[in-house]
mmCIF file of C-alpha atoms in Angstrom:
data_model
loop_
_atom_site.group_PDB
_atom_site.id
_atom_site.type_symbol
_atom_site.label_atom_id
_atom_site.label_comp_id
_atom_site.label_asym_id
_atom_site.label_seq_id
_atom_site.Cartn_x
_atom_site.Cartn_y
_atom_site.Cartn_z
ATOM 1 C CA MET A 96 -11.141 34.625 -81.550
ATOM 2 C CA ALA A 97 -8.275 32.832 -81.720
ATOM 3 C CA ASN A 98 -8.394 30.475 -84.601
ATOM 4 C CA LYS A 99 -8.698 26.990 -83.293
ATOM 5 C CA ASP A 100 -7.620 25.431 -86.875
ATOM 6 C CA ILE A 101 -5.763 21.996 -86.402
ATOM 7 C CA ASP A 102 -3.089 21.964 -88.496
ATOM 8 C CA HIS A 103 -3.484 17.868 -89.977
ATOM 9 C CA ARG A 104 -0.435 18.152 -92.274
ATOM 10 C CA ALA A 105 1.980 19.066 -89.265
ATOM 11 C CA ILE A 106 0.400 16.501 -86.977
ATOM 12 C CA GLU A 107 0.616 13.389 -89.617
ATOM 13 C CA LYS A 108 4.296 14.834 -90.531
ATOM 14 C CA HIS A 109 5.086 14.343 -86.664
ATOM 15 C CA VAL A 110 3.675 11.177 -86.271
ATOM 16 C CA LYS A 111 5.210 10.291 -89.098
ATOM 17 C CA GLU A 112 8.782 10.960 -87.870
ATOM 18 C CA ILE A 113 7.957 9.068 -84.380
ATOM 19 C CA ASN A 114 7.228 6.077 -86.354
ATOM 20 C CA LYS A 115 10.180 5.675 -88.288
ATOM 21 C CA ALA A 116 12.036 6.435 -85.253
ATOM 22 C CA TYR A 117 10.435 3.352 -83.348
ATOM 23 C CA GLN A 118 11.016 1.456 -86.294
ATOM 24 C CA ARG A 119 14.916 2.282 -86.357
ATOM 25 C CA ALA A 120 14.522 1.356 -82.989
ATOM 26 C CA ALA A 121 13.106 -1.632 -83.346
ATOM 27 C CA ARG A 122 15.511 -2.762 -85.711
ATOM 28 C CA LYS A 123 18.470 -2.134 -83.504
ATOM 29 C CA TYR A 124 17.137 -3.869 -80.227
ATOM 30 C CA PRO A 125 14.727 -6.162 -81.760
ATOM 31 C CA VAL A 126 12.796 -8.442 -79.900
ATOM 32 C CA THR A 127 13.780 -12.699 -79.263
ATOM 33 C CA VAL A 128 11.412 -15.105 -78.477
ATOM 34 C CA PRO A 129 11.867 -18.987 -78.652
ATOM 35 C CA VAL A 130 11.314 -21.204 -81.555
ATOM 36 C CA ALA A 131 8.350 -23.144 -79.945
ATOM 37 C CA GLY A 132 8.020 -26.746 -80.818
ATOM 38 C CA GLN A 133 11.718 -27.370 -80.927
ATOM 39 C CA GLY A 134 13.565 -26.057 -77.973
ATOM 40 C CA PHE A 135 15.726 -23.440 -79.223
ATOM 41 C CA THR A 136 16.797 -20.742 -77.286
ATOM 42 C CA ILE A 137 17.792 -18.100 -79.911
ATOM 43 C CA SER A 138 20.431 -15.708 -78.833
ATOM 44 C CA SER A 139 19.920 -12.370 -78.354
ATOM 45 C CA GLY A 140 20.691 -9.851 -81.075
ATOM 46 C CA VAL A 141 22.189 -12.250 -83.436
ATOM 47 C CA THR A 142 19.360 -11.325 -86.201
ATOM 48 C CA GLY A 143 18.796 -7.586 -86.819
ATOM 49 C CA VAL A 144 21.137 -6.021 -85.151
ATOM 50 C CA GLY A 145 23.073 -3.827 -88.143
ATOM 51 C CA ILE A 146 24.291 -4.471 -91.753
ATOM 52 C CA GLU A 147 26.767 -6.106 -91.556
ATOM 53 C CA GLN A 148 25.095 -9.331 -92.861
ATOM 54 C CA ASP A 149 24.348 -6.879 -96.190
ATOM 55 C CA PRO A 150 28.211 -6.398 -97.898
ATOM 56 C CA GLN A 151 25.741 -4.030 -100.386
ATOM 57 C CA LEU A 152 24.857 -1.627 -98.135
ATOM 58 C CA VAL A 153 27.799 -1.641 -95.920
ATOM 59 C CA ALA A 154 30.553 -1.083 -99.098
ATOM 60 C CA LEU A 155 27.745 2.269 -99.533
ATOM 61 C CA LEU A 156 27.939 3.617 -95.954
ATOM 62 C CA ILE A 157 31.852 3.151 -95.599
ATOM 63 C CA TRP A 158 31.602 4.747 -99.105
ATOM 64 C CA LEU A 159 29.538 7.710 -97.495
ATOM 65 C CA GLY A 160 31.751 7.751 -94.303
ATOM 66 C CA THR A 161 35.072 8.491 -96.553
ATOM 67 C CA GLN A 162 32.935 11.589 -98.389
ATOM 68 C CA SER A 163 32.544 13.244 -94.932
ATOM 69 C CA SER A 164 35.432 15.992 -95.924
ATOM 70 C CA ARG A 165 33.234 17.604 -98.618
ATOM 71 C CA GLY A 166 29.734 16.874 -96.996
ATOM 72 C CA TYR A 167 27.573 15.837 -99.434
ATOM 73 C CA ALA A 168 27.669 12.708 -101.604
ATOM 74 C CA ASN A 169 25.888 12.539 -105.105
ATOM 75 C CA GLN A 170 24.121 9.148 -106.239
ATOM 76 C CA ASP A 171 26.235 9.820 -109.909
ATOM 77 C CA ALA A 172 29.480 9.210 -108.571
ATOM 78 C CA TYR A 173 28.929 5.823 -106.030
ATOM 79 C CA VAL A 174 27.095 4.548 -110.030
ATOM 80 C CA SER A 175 30.504 5.573 -111.022
ATOM 81 C CA LEU A 176 32.696 4.399 -109.158
ATOM 82 C CA THR A 177 30.851 0.424 -108.946
ATOM 83 C CA GLY A 178 28.955 0.024 -111.855
ATOM 84 C CA MET A 179 25.539 -0.448 -110.476
ATOM 85 C CA PRO A 180 22.725 0.481 -112.062
ATOM 86 C CA PRO A 181 21.165 3.914 -110.516
ATOM 87 C CA GLU A 182 17.945 2.263 -109.607
ATOM 88 C CA ASP A 183 19.388 -0.193 -107.557
ATOM 89 C CA VAL A 184 21.755 2.406 -105.707
ATOM 90 C CA SER A 185 19.022 4.033 -105.039
ATOM 91 C CA VAL A 186 16.953 1.119 -103.006
ATOM 92 C CA LEU A 187 20.376 0.676 -100.652
ATOM 93 C CA ALA A 188 20.205 4.457 -100.116
ATOM 94 C CA HIS A 189 16.547 4.416 -98.930
ATOM 95 C CA ALA A 190 17.835 1.395 -97.173
ATOM 96 C CA LEU A 191 19.999 3.412 -95.260
ATOM 97 C CA GLU A 192 17.903 6.009 -94.663
ATOM 98 C CA ARG A 193 15.303 3.973 -93.441
ATOM 99 C CA ASP A 194 17.459 3.022 -90.882
ATOM 100 C CA GLY A 195 18.830 6.344 -89.454
ATOM 101 C CA LEU A 196 22.290 6.035 -91.485
ATOM 102 C CA LEU A 197 21.784 8.260 -94.534
ATOM 103 C CA ALA A 198 19.978 11.482 -95.046
ATOM 104 C CA SER A 199 19.247 12.757 -98.092
ATOM 105 C CA PRO A 200 18.411 16.395 -98.274
ATOM 106 C CA SER A 201 17.739 16.863 -101.490
ATOM 107 C CA ALA A 202 13.694 16.439 -103.172
ATOM 108 C CA SER A 203 15.105 14.047 -105.436
ATOM 109 C CA GLY A 204 16.780 11.942 -103.401
ATOM 110 C CA GLU A 205 19.907 11.917 -105.145
ATOM 111 C CA LEU A 206 22.159 13.779 -102.598
ATOM 112 C CA TRP A 207 23.533 12.438 -99.107
ATOM 113 C CA ARG A 208 24.841 12.572 -96.383
ATOM 114 C CA ILE A 209 26.182 10.093 -93.515
ATOM 115 C CA THR A 210 24.160 10.938 -90.355
ATOM 116 C CA ASP A 211 25.307 10.713 -86.407
ATOM 117 C CA ASP A 212 23.718 7.173 -86.393
ATOM 118 C CA GLY A 213 25.809 5.893 -89.330
ATOM 119 C CA ARG A 214 29.391 7.436 -87.886
ATOM 120 C CA VAL A 215 28.054 5.182 -84.749
ATOM 121 C CA GLU A 216 26.937 1.866 -87.186
ATOM 122 C CA LEU A 217 30.660 2.519 -89.018
ATOM 123 C CA ARG A 218 32.276 2.117 -85.526
ATOM 124 C CA ARG A 219 30.436 -0.477 -84.733
ATOM 125 C CA LEU A 220 31.246 -2.514 -87.724
ATOM 126 C CA ALA A 221 35.085 -1.723 -87.882
ATOM 127 C CA GLN A 222 34.952 -3.783 -84.199
ATOM 128 C CA LEU A 223 33.852 -6.231 -85.381
ATOM 129 C CA ARG A 224 35.924 -6.716 -88.433
ATOM 130 C CA SER A 225 38.843 -7.704 -85.455
ATOM 131 C CA ASP A 226 35.941 -9.300 -83.972
ATOM 132 C CA PRO A 227 37.446 -13.010 -84.157
ATOM 133 C CA ALA A 228 34.562 -14.616 -82.611
ATOM 134 C CA ALA A 229 32.182 -12.600 -84.626
ATOM 135 C CA ARG A 230 33.710 -13.429 -87.941
ATOM 136 C CA HIS A 231 33.828 -17.108 -86.656
ATOM 137 C CA ARG A 232 30.271 -17.802 -85.947
ATOM 138 C CA TYR A 233 29.668 -15.286 -89.228
ATOM 139 C CA ALA A 234 31.315 -17.843 -91.830
ATOM 140 C CA THR A 235 29.753 -20.650 -90.004
ATOM 141 C CA ASP A 236 26.082 -19.554 -90.305
ATOM 142 C CA THR A 237 26.670 -18.102 -94.315
ATOM 143 C CA LEU A 238 28.485 -21.004 -95.148
ATOM 144 C CA LEU A 239 25.752 -23.151 -94.450
ATOM 145 C CA ARG A 240 23.049 -20.810 -95.985
ATOM 146 C CA TRP A 241 25.597 -20.484 -99.078
ATOM 147 C CA LEU A 242 25.537 -24.125 -99.449
ATOM 148 C CA TYR A 243 21.622 -24.782 -98.515
ATOM 149 C CA THR A 244 20.915 -22.366 -101.583
ATOM 150 C CA THR A 245 23.785 -23.305 -103.217
ATOM 151 C CA ALA A 246 23.345 -27.551 -103.583
ATOM 152 C CA HIS A 247 20.140 -28.192 -101.134
ATOM 153 C CA ASP A 248 19.268 -31.277 -103.310
ATOM 154 C CA GLN A 249 22.825 -32.538 -101.376
ATOM 155 C CA ARG A 250 24.897 -32.633 -104.437
ATOM 156 C CA PRO A 251 28.862 -32.765 -103.678
ATOM 157 C CA THR A 252 30.369 -28.968 -104.485
ATOM 158 C CA ASN A 253 33.473 -27.760 -103.767
ATOM 159 C CA PRO A 254 33.465 -25.375 -100.472
ATOM 160 C CA ALA A 255 36.680 -22.704 -101.735
ATOM 161 C CA THR A 256 33.859 -20.913 -104.519
ATOM 162 C CA PHE A 257 32.288 -19.605 -101.604
ATOM 163 C CA LEU A 258 35.024 -17.208 -101.381
ATOM 164 C CA THR A 259 33.660 -15.785 -104.303
ATOM 165 C CA ALA A 260 30.403 -15.110 -103.119
ATOM 166 C CA ALA A 261 28.829 -11.948 -101.779
ATOM 167 C CA GLU A 262 28.419 -13.656 -98.528
ATOM 168 C CA SER A 263 31.636 -14.016 -98.009
ATOM 169 C CA HIS A 264 32.522 -10.643 -96.531
ATOM 170 C CA PHE A 265 31.598 -9.818 -93.317
ATOM 171 C CA ALA A 266 31.247 -6.505 -92.043
ATOM 172 C CA GLY A 267 33.052 -5.083 -95.336
ATOM 173 C CA ASP A 268 36.198 -7.640 -94.978
ATOM 174 C CA ALA A 269 36.595 -10.515 -97.304
ATOM 175 C CA LEU A 270 36.506 -13.996 -94.930
ATOM 176 C CA SER A 271 39.770 -15.553 -94.744
ATOM 177 C CA GLY A 272 40.451 -19.401 -96.213
ATOM 178 C CA THR A 273 41.731 -20.272 -92.754
ATOM 179 C CA GLU A 274 37.552 -18.693 -91.486
ATOM 180 C CA LEU A 275 36.531 -21.059 -94.167
ATOM 181 C CA ALA A 276 38.622 -23.940 -93.216
ATOM 182 C CA TYR A 277 37.472 -23.042 -89.446
ATOM 183 C CA ALA A 278 33.411 -23.367 -90.676
ATOM 184 C CA LEU A 279 33.540 -25.842 -92.189
ATOM 185 C CA ALA A 280 35.747 -28.181 -89.645
ATOM 186 C CA ARG A 281 32.239 -27.124 -87.105
ATOM 187 C CA LEU A 282 29.826 -27.840 -89.610
ATOM 188 C CA THR A 283 31.302 -31.068 -90.455
ATOM 189 C CA HIS A 284 32.139 -32.348 -86.914
ATOM 190 C CA SER A 285 28.543 -31.542 -85.669
ATOM 191 C CA GLY A 286 26.871 -33.107 -88.769
ATOM 192 C CA LEU A 287 25.138 -30.695 -90.437
ATOM 193 C CA VAL A 288 28.186 -31.413 -93.448
ATOM 194 C CA GLU A 289 29.697 -34.144 -94.677
ATOM 195 C CA LYS A 290 32.444 -34.388 -96.752
ATOM 196 C CA ILE A 291 32.567 -36.506 -100.026
ATOM 197 C CA ALA A 292 35.946 -38.287 -101.412
ATOM 198 C CA THR A 293 36.482 -36.232 -104.622
ATOM 199 C CA GLU A 294 39.079 -34.878 -105.970
ATOM 200 C CA PRO A 295 39.960 -31.752 -105.068
ATOM 201 C CA GLU A 296 37.059 -32.521 -102.001
ATOM 202 C CA THR A 297 33.571 -31.916 -101.855
ATOM 203 C CA VAL A 298 31.343 -30.750 -99.219
ATOM 204 C CA ALA A 299 27.205 -32.168 -99.167
ATOM 205 C CA ILE A 300 24.952 -30.790 -97.151
ATOM 206 C CA THR A 301 23.768 -33.435 -94.150
ATOM 207 C CA ILE A 302 19.718 -33.548 -93.508
ATOM 208 C CA ASP A 303 20.642 -31.953 -90.278
ATOM 209 C CA GLY A 304 21.703 -28.665 -92.241
ATOM 210 C CA ILE A 305 18.916 -28.859 -93.921
ATOM 211 C CA ASP A 306 16.910 -28.882 -91.079
ATOM 212 C CA CYS A 307 19.188 -26.365 -89.676
ATOM 213 C CA VAL A 308 18.655 -23.531 -92.411
ATOM 214 C CA LEU A 309 14.961 -24.356 -92.478
ATOM 215 C CA SER A 310 14.461 -23.480 -88.363
ATOM 216 C CA GLY A 311 15.821 -20.211 -88.814
ATOM 217 C CA ALA A 312 18.084 -20.847 -86.056
ATOM 218 C CA THR A 313 22.116 -19.684 -85.868
ATOM 219 C CA VAL A 314 24.449 -23.222 -85.407
ATOM 220 C CA SER A 315 25.714 -22.042 -82.270
ATOM 221 C CA ASP A 316 21.811 -22.099 -81.691
ATOM 222 C CA TYR A 317 20.739 -25.535 -83.106
ATOM 223 C CA LEU A 318 22.957 -27.493 -82.161
ATOM 224 C CA ASN A 319 22.527 -26.360 -78.520
ATOM 225 C CA ARG A 320 18.714 -26.729 -78.017
ATOM 226 C CA THR A 321 17.222 -28.565 -76.107
ATOM 227 C CA ARG A 322 17.152 -32.172 -76.371
ATOM 228 C CA PRO A 323 14.702 -33.920 -73.780
ATOM 229 C CA GLY A 324 16.675 -36.605 -70.948
ATOM 230 C CA ASP A 325 16.051 -39.830 -70.835
ATOM 231 C CA TYR A 326 12.032 -41.750 -69.383
ATOM 232 C CA TYR A 327 12.370 -43.936 -66.094
ATOM 233 C CA SER A 328 9.591 -46.350 -65.166
ATOM 234 C CA ILE A 329 10.384 -47.422 -61.685
ATOM 235 C CA ASN A 330 7.993 -50.188 -60.225
ATOM 236 C CA ALA A 331 8.915 -51.509 -56.763
ATOM 237 C CA THR A 332 6.895 -53.120 -53.344
ATOM 238 C CA ASN A 333 7.478 -51.340 -50.540
ATOM 239 C CA VAL A 334 6.637 -51.352 -46.680
ATOM 240 C CA VAL A 335 4.443 -47.746 -46.979
ATOM 241 C CA ALA A 336 3.865 -47.045 -42.981
ATOM 242 C CA GLY A 337 4.307 -50.142 -41.736
ATOM 243 C CA THR A 338 1.899 -51.980 -44.234
ATOM 244 C CA LYS A 339 2.455 -52.814 -47.635
ATOM 245 C CA GLY A 340 2.120 -50.782 -51.224
ATOM 246 C CA ASN A 341 2.738 -51.003 -54.608
ATOM 247 C CA VAL A 342 4.813 -47.647 -55.270
ATOM 248 C CA GLU A 343 4.843 -46.984 -59.002
ATOM 249 C CA GLN A 344 7.363 -43.911 -59.195
ATOM 250 C CA HIS A 345 8.051 -41.920 -63.074
ATOM 251 C CA ASN A 346 10.902 -39.921 -63.215
ATOM 252 C CA HIS A 347 12.107 -37.749 -66.001
ATOM 253 C CA ASN A 348 16.310 -37.378 -65.981
ATOM 254 C CA ASN A 349 18.573 -35.161 -68.055
ATOM 255 C CA ALA A 350 21.479 -37.390 -67.905
ATOM 256 C CA PHE A 351 25.004 -36.881 -68.104
ATOM 257 C CA ASP A 352 25.982 -35.628 -71.575
ATOM 258 C CA PRO A 353 29.766 -35.155 -72.643
ATOM 259 C CA SER A 354 29.349 -35.049 -75.927
ATOM 260 C CA ALA A 355 30.032 -31.602 -76.553
ATOM 261 C CA MET A 356 33.554 -32.250 -74.971
ATOM 262 C CA ARG A 357 33.938 -34.990 -77.386
ATOM 263 C CA GLU A 358 32.487 -32.258 -80.692
ATOM 264 C CA PHE A 359 35.143 -29.917 -78.848
ATOM 265 C CA ALA A 360 38.093 -32.260 -78.755
ATOM 266 C CA GLU A 361 37.616 -33.215 -82.260
ATOM 267 C CA LEU A 362 37.122 -29.793 -83.526
ATOM 268 C CA VAL A 363 41.688 -29.372 -82.150
ATOM 269 C CA LYS A 364 42.488 -32.109 -83.462
ATOM 270 C CA GLN A 365 41.099 -31.081 -86.913
ATOM 271 C CA LEU A 366 42.677 -27.526 -86.659
ATOM 272 C CA ALA A 367 45.926 -28.134 -85.685
ATOM 273 C CA PRO A 368 47.972 -27.802 -88.370
ATOM 274 C CA ILE A 369 46.579 -24.313 -88.561
ATOM 275 C CA TYR A 370 47.639 -23.113 -85.080
ATOM 276 C CA GLY A 371 51.480 -22.923 -86.155
ATOM 277 C CA MET A 372 53.243 -25.100 -83.477
ATOM 278 C CA GLU A 373 56.093 -26.534 -83.602
ATOM 279 C CA PRO A 374 55.260 -30.578 -84.747
ATOM 280 C CA GLU A 375 56.460 -31.676 -81.119
ATOM 281 C CA GLU A 376 53.830 -29.733 -79.968
ATOM 282 C CA GLU A 377 51.199 -30.271 -82.319
ATOM 283 C CA ALA A 378 51.513 -34.187 -82.102
ATOM 284 C CA GLN A 379 51.526 -33.907 -78.210
ATOM 285 C CA LEU A 380 48.108 -31.097 -78.769
ATOM 286 C CA VAL A 381 46.680 -34.063 -80.841
ATOM 287 C CA HIS A 382 47.288 -36.045 -77.978
ATOM 288 C CA ASP A 383 45.589 -34.214 -75.029
ATOM 289 C CA ALA A 384 42.501 -33.890 -78.211
ATOM 290 C CA GLU A 385 42.602 -37.467 -78.366
ATOM 291 C CA VAL A 386 42.139 -38.502 -74.757
ATOM 292 C CA LEU A 387 39.596 -35.864 -73.830
ATOM 293 C CA ALA A 388 37.394 -37.493 -77.430
ATOM 294 C CA ASP A 389 38.718 -40.777 -75.511
ATOM 295 C CA GLU A 390 37.003 -40.025 -71.510
ATOM 296 C CA ALA A 391 34.385 -38.302 -73.228
ATOM 297 C CA SER A 392 33.563 -41.171 -76.218
ATOM 298 C CA SER A 393 33.117 -43.725 -72.349
ATOM 299 C CA GLU A 394 30.351 -45.603 -72.399
ATOM 300 C CA THR A 395 31.264 -44.710 -68.489
ATOM 301 C CA ALA A 396 32.040 -41.578 -68.684
ATOM 302 C CA GLN A 397 33.661 -39.445 -65.571
ATOM 303 C CA SER A 398 32.828 -36.033 -65.228
ATOM 304 C CA GLY A 399 36.090 -35.782 -62.880
ATOM 305 C CA ARG A 400 38.611 -37.479 -66.144
ATOM 306 C CA ILE A 401 36.594 -35.911 -68.837
ATOM 307 C CA ARG A 402 37.394 -32.178 -66.524
ATOM 308 C CA THR A 403 40.793 -33.308 -66.034
ATOM 309 C CA ALA A 404 41.246 -33.568 -69.507
ATOM 310 C CA TYR A 405 39.894 -30.359 -70.816
ATOM 311 C CA ASN A 406 41.921 -28.634 -68.603
ATOM 312 C CA ALA A 407 45.114 -30.512 -69.921
ATOM 313 C CA LEU A 408 43.885 -30.059 -73.147
ATOM 314 C CA MET A 409 42.905 -26.094 -72.549
ATOM 315 C CA GLY A 410 46.020 -25.661 -70.990
ATOM 316 C CA ALA A 411 48.170 -26.104 -74.127
ATOM 317 C CA LEU A 412 46.165 -24.556 -76.479
ATOM 318 C CA GLY A 413 46.569 -21.440 -74.110
ATOM 319 C CA GLN A 414 50.459 -22.227 -74.462
ATOM 320 C CA ILE A 415 50.655 -21.984 -78.246
ATOM 321 C CA GLY A 416 52.575 -18.404 -78.942
ATOM 322 C CA THR A 417 51.014 -18.067 -81.952
ATOM 323 C CA THR A 418 47.522 -15.845 -82.039
ATOM 324 C CA SER A 419 45.251 -16.721 -84.829
ATOM 325 C CA ALA A 420 41.517 -16.065 -84.992
ATOM 326 C CA ALA A 421 40.779 -19.678 -85.934
ATOM 327 C CA LEU A 422 42.850 -20.847 -82.137
ATOM 328 C CA SER A 423 40.818 -17.837 -80.481
ATOM 329 C CA THR A 424 37.630 -19.146 -81.449
ATOM 330 C CA THR A 425 38.633 -22.594 -80.798
ATOM 331 C CA ILE A 426 39.783 -21.475 -76.992
ATOM 332 C CA GLU A 427 35.857 -20.061 -77.300
ATOM 333 C CA GLN A 428 34.095 -22.608 -78.045
ATOM 334 C CA GLY A 429 36.435 -25.015 -75.644
ATOM 335 C CA GLN A 430 34.407 -22.895 -72.534
ATOM 336 C CA GLN A 431 31.453 -22.770 -74.585
ATOM 337 C CA ALA A 432 31.443 -26.702 -74.219
ATOM 338 C CA LEU A 433 32.689 -26.408 -70.524
ATOM 339 C CA ASN A 434 29.150 -24.225 -69.596
ATOM 340 C CA THR A 435 27.326 -26.684 -71.933
ATOM 341 C CA VAL A 436 28.341 -30.453 -70.155
ATOM 342 C CA PHE A 437 29.202 -28.800 -66.369
ATOM 343 C CA GLY A 438 26.876 -25.607 -66.591
ATOM 344 C CA SER A 439 29.940 -23.306 -65.226
#
């Protein structure tokens, strides 16, 4: 008679492996939903996609990638290299192993090797490091969160201190002073941060900035949140089907709102000095930005005039010969403003 005993231990091990696979997939491809009550639309994949926002995890994975020629890496070697406590390094290794980026063939967990998924993640990190838009989004979001953590009581803070914090590294690379200046300009013009007239200049997070951080949304999602339109109540006496009747009509109207164009124009004026232009060209660019700002600020704003001023400013940006991360992101911001105002 055949042995009908069931190997429960083998089944449990198999189930655990399946659960780990599902968990890794959930972290790589998170489900995103709108945040109720605030009108937010959360961008897909803005959180939980990778490890780029954790400088320590990124550093360990990059180091593991350099050990490929020697096969396996030892925890003690990384402890000696970084000076970190062994228990902290062990926690980092467990986090990478949980995400399927590191494997530990030894029972003690002190011997490591990078997995195929880990090499894929290294490639993705390298692509992120060379993506100016991704860098600027990270700089803007992280600077605001850092400012909240550092001074949520709204006391003036030197923004340059941010560059000494661990958070100022993205995907394994340090953010630059230019990227900090862009992030600060965007936060300032959006009303999430305000500049304080001190020497050296300091900044403070605003109530709106605190609300953005506490909402859990990115800066872009917070600024693009749905705003309710104006409410109109119309009362009139009309002839209906040949007889008099009182008609009462209530309409909601999402009025034309060119504010995103005004914010874009102000951003260009703020960053014009760092585009590397000749003085005459810079002056013309600032003039074009002022024209767009004036058109978008008019009480009788006309979409055609705004579109013409926008096209002129974008054309001037496109003529700048020196390519920079700030310029690339400014152009992207202009395209976002176009989508926000005109929906195209």
